């Protein structure tokens, strides 16, 4: 199933951002470390960068899943650039485990409460 227009746009923005110095500074949308003269000298490792990007994907996926009954979080993760192929710890089950879902219902954004079923 194809992602919604909104999910595709969120994924493109997440994938476009350079997350390697995310903990060190506030960045504008579309940050690219290679074009930034103020980039910190020591970026995150590839693994640390992947963790940041994956967490951002989960936060956005939580809201998209709540709003869109046809939302596919694994398709979204892949579109965000989250590496589910070489990173074997990110299986479909682990992508789903990162979301607040109960019996197929996503928790209301900002809460642990689930949508009425």
JSON list of C-alpha atoms in Angstrom, two decimals:
[
{"chain": "A", "resi": 1, "resn": "UNK", "atom": "CA", "xyz": [0.00, 0.00, 0.00]},
{"chain": "A", "resi": 2, "resn": "UNK", "atom": "CA", "xyz": [1.33, 3.46, -0.86]},
{"chain": "A", "resi": 3, "resn": "UNK", "atom": "CA", "xyz": [1.92, 5.96, 1.90]},
{"chain": "A", "resi": 4, "resn": "UNK", "atom": "CA", "xyz": [-0.44, 8.90, 2.13]},
{"chain": "A", "resi": 5, "resn": "UNK", "atom": "CA", "xyz": [0.78, 12.22, 0.77]},
{"chain": "A", "resi": 6, "resn": "UNK", "atom": "CA", "xyz": [1.36, 13.50, 4.30]},
{"chain": "A", "resi": 7, "resn": "UNK", "atom": "CA", "xyz": [3.26, 10.37, 5.39]},
{"chain": "A", "resi": 8, "resn": "UNK", "atom": "CA", "xyz": [5.38, 10.54, 2.22]},
{"chain": "A", "resi": 9, "resn": "UNK", "atom": "CA", "xyz": [6.25, 14.17, 2.91]},
{"chain": "A", "resi": 10, "resn": "UNK", "atom": "CA", "xyz": [7.17, 13.46, 6.55]},
{"chain": "A", "resi": 11, "resn": "UNK", "atom": "CA", "xyz": [9.31, 10.51, 5.44]},
{"chain": "A", "resi": 12, "resn": "UNK", "atom": "CA", "xyz": [11.07, 12.59, 2.79]},
{"chain": "A", "resi": 13, "resn": "UNK", "atom": "CA", "xyz": [11.90, 15.29, 5.34]},
{"chain": "A", "resi": 14, "resn": "UNK", "atom": "CA", "xyz": [13.17, 12.79, 7.92]},
{"chain": "A", "resi": 15, "resn": "UNK", "atom": "CA", "xyz": [15.26, 11.03, 5.28]},
{"chain": "A", "resi": 16, "resn": "UNK", "atom": "CA", "xyz": [16.64, 14.34, 3.96]},
{"chain": "A", "resi": 17, "resn": "UNK", "atom": "CA", "xyz": [17.97, 15.47, 7.33]},
{"chain": "A", "resi": 18, "resn": "UNK", "atom": "CA", "xyz": [21.53, 14.74, 8.50]},
{"chain": "A", "resi": 19, "resn": "UNK", "atom": "CA", "xyz": [21.02, 13.36, 12.02]},
{"chain": "A", "resi": 20, "resn": "UNK", "atom": "CA", "xyz": [24.74, 12.90, 12.81]},
{"chain": "A", "resi": 21, "resn": "UNK", "atom": "CA", "xyz": [24.99, 16.01, 14.99]},
{"chain": "A", "resi": 22, "resn": "UNK", "atom": "CA", "xyz": [21.40, 16.18, 16.25]},
{"chain": "A", "resi": 23, "resn": "UNK", "atom": "CA", "xyz": [22.22, 16.05, 19.97]},
{"chain": "A", "resi": 24, "resn": "UNK", "atom": "CA", "xyz": [24.70, 18.89, 19.74]},
{"chain": "A", "resi": 25, "resn": "UNK", "atom": "CA", "xyz": [22.61, 21.67, 18.25]},
{"chain": "A", "resi": 26, "resn": "UNK", "atom": "CA", "xyz": [19.27, 22.81, 16.96]},
{"chain": "A", "resi": 27, "resn": "UNK", "atom": "CA", "xyz": [19.14, 22.45, 13.21]},
{"chain": "A", "resi": 28, "resn": "UNK", "atom": "CA", "xyz": [17.00, 23.87, 10.54]},
{"chain": "A", "resi": 29, "resn": "UNK", "atom": "CA", "xyz": [14.89, 21.62, 8.34]},
{"chain": "A", "resi": 30, "resn": "UNK", "atom": "CA", "xyz": [16.96, 19.79, 5.78]},
{"chain": "A", "resi": 31, "resn": "UNK", "atom": "CA", "xyz": [20.25, 20.14, 7.66]},
{"chain": "A", "resi": 32, "resn": "UNK", "atom": "CA", "xyz": [23.22, 18.75, 5.75]},
{"chain": "A", "resi": 33, "resn": "UNK", "atom": "CA", "xyz": [26.46, 18.52, 7.71]},
{"chain": "A", "resi": 34, "resn": "UNK", "atom": "CA", "xyz": [28.62, 18.59, 4.58]},
{"chain": "A", "resi": 35, "resn": "UNK", "atom": "CA", "xyz": [27.36, 22.11, 3.76]},
{"chain": "A", "resi": 36, "resn": "UNK", "atom": "CA", "xyz": [27.53, 23.44, 7.33]},
{"chain": "A", "resi": 37, "resn": "UNK", "atom": "CA", "xyz": [30.63, 25.40, 8.39]},
{"chain": "A", "resi": 38, "resn": "UNK", "atom": "CA", "xyz": [29.49, 25.29, 12.04]},
{"chain": "A", "resi": 39, "resn": "UNK", "atom": "CA", "xyz": [29.14, 21.51, 12.19]},
{"chain": "A", "resi": 40, "resn": "UNK", "atom": "CA", "xyz": [30.66, 19.96, 15.32]},
{"chain": "A", "resi": 41, "resn": "UNK", "atom": "CA", "xyz": [33.98, 18.25, 14.63]},
{"chain": "A", "resi": 42, "resn": "UNK", "atom": "CA", "xyz": [32.88, 14.86, 15.96]},
{"chain": "A", "resi": 43, "resn": "UNK", "atom": "CA", "xyz": [29.59, 13.59, 14.53]},
{"chain": "A", "resi": 44, "resn": "UNK", "atom": "CA", "xyz": [27.71, 10.70, 16.04]},
{"chain": "A", "resi": 45, "resn": "UNK", "atom": "CA", "xyz": [28.73, 7.22, 14.99]},
{"chain": "A", "resi": 46, "resn": "UNK", "atom": "CA", "xyz": [26.65, 5.58, 12.28]},
{"chain": "A", "resi": 47, "resn": "UNK", "atom": "CA", "xyz": [24.89, 3.50, 14.95]},
{"chain": "A", "resi": 48, "resn": "UNK", "atom": "CA", "xyz": [24.10, 6.53, 17.13]},
{"chain": "A", "resi": 49, "resn": "UNK", "atom": "CA", "xyz": [22.84, 8.45, 14.09]},
{"chain": "A", "resi": 50, "resn": "UNK", "atom": "CA", "xyz": [20.60, 5.50, 13.18]},
{"chain": "A", "resi": 51, "resn": "UNK", "atom": "CA", "xyz": [19.15, 5.52, 16.72]},
{"chain": "A", "resi": 52, "resn": "UNK", "atom": "CA", "xyz": [18.28, 9.23, 16.50]},
{"chain": "A", "resi": 53, "resn": "UNK", "atom": "CA", "xyz": [16.72, 8.85, 13.05]},
{"chain": "A", "resi": 54, "resn": "UNK", "atom": "CA", "xyz": [14.75, 5.78, 14.15]},
{"chain": "A", "resi": 55, "resn": "UNK", "atom": "CA", "xyz": [13.39, 7.59, 17.22]},
{"chain": "A", "resi": 56, "resn": "UNK", "atom": "CA", "xyz": [12.28, 10.53, 15.07]},
{"chain": "A", "resi": 57, "resn": "UNK", "atom": "CA", "xyz": [10.57, 8.07, 12.71]},
{"chain": "A", "resi": 58, "resn": "UNK", "atom": "CA", "xyz": [8.73, 6.46, 15.64]},
{"chain": "A", "resi": 59, "resn": "UNK", "atom": "CA", "xyz": [7.50, 9.80, 16.99]},
{"chain": "A", "resi": 60, "resn": "UNK", "atom": "CA", "xyz": [6.07, 10.82, 13.62]},
{"chain": "A", "resi": 61, "resn": "UNK", "atom": "CA", "xyz": [4.72, 7.30, 12.93]},
{"chain": "A", "resi": 62, "resn": "UNK", "atom": "CA", "xyz": [2.81, 7.38, 16.22]},
{"chain": "A", "resi": 63, "resn": "UNK", "atom": "CA", "xyz": [0.80, 10.38, 15.05]},
{"chain": "A", "resi": 64, "resn": "UNK", "atom": "CA", "xyz": [0.38, 9.17, 11.47]},
{"chain": "A", "resi": 65, "resn": "UNK", "atom": "CA", "xyz": [-0.82, 5.76, 12.70]},
{"chain": "A", "resi": 66, "resn": "UNK", "atom": "CA", "xyz": [-3.36, 7.44, 14.96]},
{"chain": "A", "resi": 67, "resn": "UNK", "atom": "CA", "xyz": [-4.65, 9.62, 12.12]},
{"chain": "A", "resi": 68, "resn": "UNK", "atom": "CA", "xyz": [-4.61, 7.16, 9.22]},
{"chain": "A", "resi": 69, "resn": "UNK", "atom": "CA", "xyz": [-6.23, 3.71, 9.55]},
{"chain": "A", "resi": 70, "resn": "UNK", "atom": "CA", "xyz": [-4.32, 2.53, 6.45]},
{"chain": "A", "resi": 71, "resn": "UNK", "atom": "CA", "xyz": [-0.90, 3.64, 7.70]},
{"chain": "A", "resi": 72, "resn": "UNK", "atom": "CA", "xyz": [1.93, 1.11, 7.27]},
{"chain": "A", "resi": 73, "resn": "UNK", "atom": "CA", "xyz": [4.69, 1.84, 9.81]},
{"chain": "A", "resi": 74, "resn": "UNK", "atom": "CA", "xyz": [7.23, -0.48, 8.16]},
{"chain": "A", "resi": 75, "resn": "UNK", "atom": "CA", "xyz": [6.75, 1.15, 4.77]},
{"chain": "A", "resi": 76, "resn": "UNK", "atom": "CA", "xyz": [7.07, 4.52, 6.49]},
{"chain": "A", "resi": 77, "resn": "UNK", "atom": "CA", "xyz": [10.27, 3.47, 8.32]},
{"chain": "A", "resi": 78, "resn": "UNK", "atom": "CA", "xyz": [11.82, 2.40, 5.03]},
{"chain": "A", "resi": 79, "resn": "UNK", "atom": "CA", "xyz": [10.77, 5.65, 3.32]},
{"chain": "A", "resi": 80, "resn": "UNK", "atom": "CA", "xyz": [12.35, 7.60, 6.21]},
{"chain": "A", "resi": 81, "resn": "UNK", "atom": "CA", "xyz": [15.68, 5.94, 5.47]},
{"chain": "A", "resi": 82, "resn": "UNK", "atom": "CA", "xyz": [15.61, 3.68, 8.51]},
{"chain": "A", "resi": 83, "resn": "UNK", "atom": "CA", "xyz": [17.73, 0.70, 7.52]},
{"chain": "A", "resi": 84, "resn": "UNK", "atom": "CA", "xyz": [15.64, -2.40, 8.11]},
{"chain": "A", "resi": 85, "resn": "UNK", "atom": "CA", "xyz": [17.71, -4.59, 5.78]},
{"chain": "A", "resi": 86, "resn": "UNK", "atom": "CA", "xyz": [21.25, -4.51, 7.16]},
{"chain": "A", "resi": 87, "resn": "UNK", "atom": "CA", "xyz": [20.12, -3.68, 10.68]},
{"chain": "A", "resi": 88, "resn": "UNK", "atom": "CA", "xyz": [18.59, -7.02, 11.58]},
{"chain": "A", "resi": 89, "resn": "UNK", "atom": "CA", "xyz": [17.40, -5.73, 14.95]},
{"chain": "A", "resi": 90, "resn": "UNK", "atom": "CA", "xyz": [14.80, -3.62, 13.12]},
{"chain": "A", "resi": 91, "resn": "UNK", "atom": "CA", "xyz": [12.36, -6.27, 12.02]},
{"chain": "A", "resi": 92, "resn": "UNK", "atom": "CA", "xyz": [8.69, -5.58, 11.42]},
{"chain": "A", "resi": 93, "resn": "UNK", "atom": "CA", "xyz": [8.01, -6.68, 15.00]},
{"chain": "A", "resi": 94, "resn": "UNK", "atom": "CA", "xyz": [10.56, -4.27, 16.43]},
{"chain": "A", "resi": 95, "resn": "UNK", "atom": "CA", "xyz": [9.22, -1.38, 14.33]},
{"chain": "A", "resi": 96, "resn": "UNK", "atom": "CA", "xyz": [5.77, -2.11, 15.75]},
{"chain": "A", "resi": 97, "resn": "UNK", "atom": "CA", "xyz": [7.19, -2.51, 19.28]},
{"chain": "A", "resi": 98, "resn": "UNK", "atom": "CA", "xyz": [8.45, 1.07, 19.11]},
{"chain": "A", "resi": 99, "resn": "UNK", "atom": "CA", "xyz": [4.90, 2.35, 18.77]},
{"chain": "A", "resi": 100, "resn": "UNK", "atom": "CA", "xyz": [2.14, 2.63, 21.36]},
{"chain": "A", "resi": 101, "resn": "UNK", "atom": "CA", "xyz": [-0.36, 0.24, 19.76]},
{"chain": "A", "resi": 102, "resn": "UNK", "atom": "CA", "xyz": [-2.87, -1.94, 21.57]},
{"chain": "A", "resi": 103, "resn": "UNK", "atom": "CA", "xyz": [-5.03, -4.39, 19.61]},
{"chain": "A", "resi": 104, "resn": "UNK", "atom": "CA", "xyz": [-4.31, -2.50, 16.40]},
{"chain": "A", "resi": 105, "resn": "UNK", "atom": "CA", "xyz": [-5.21, 0.89, 17.89]},
{"chain": "A", "resi": 106, "resn": "UNK", "atom": "CA", "xyz": [-2.64, 3.65, 18.25]},
{"chain": "A", "resi": 107, "resn": "UNK", "atom": "CA", "xyz": [-2.50, 5.67, 21.46]},
{"chain": "A", "resi": 108, "resn": "UNK", "atom": "CA", "xyz": [-3.75, 9.23, 21.23]},
{"chain": "A", "resi": 109, "resn": "UNK", "atom": "CA", "xyz": [-0.77, 11.49, 20.46]},
{"chain": "A", "resi": 110, "resn": "UNK", "atom": "CA", "xyz": [0.82, 12.76, 23.66]},
{"chain": "A", "resi": 111, "resn": "UNK", "atom": "CA", "xyz": [-0.86, 10.12, 25.84]},
{"chain": "A", "resi": 112, "resn": "UNK", "atom": "CA", "xyz": [-0.81, 6.42, 26.61]},
{"chain": "A", "resi": 113, "resn": "UNK", "atom": "CA", "xyz": [-4.58, 6.28, 25.99]},
{"chain": "A", "resi": 114, "resn": "UNK", "atom": "CA", "xyz": [-5.79, 4.28, 23.02]},
{"chain": "A", "resi": 115, "resn": "UNK", "atom": "CA", "xyz": [-8.50, 5.24, 20.57]},
{"chain": "A", "resi": 116, "resn": "UNK", "atom": "CA", "xyz": [-11.86, 3.71, 21.35]},
{"chain": "A", "resi": 117, "resn": "UNK", "atom": "CA", "xyz": [-12.26, 0.62, 19.27]}
]
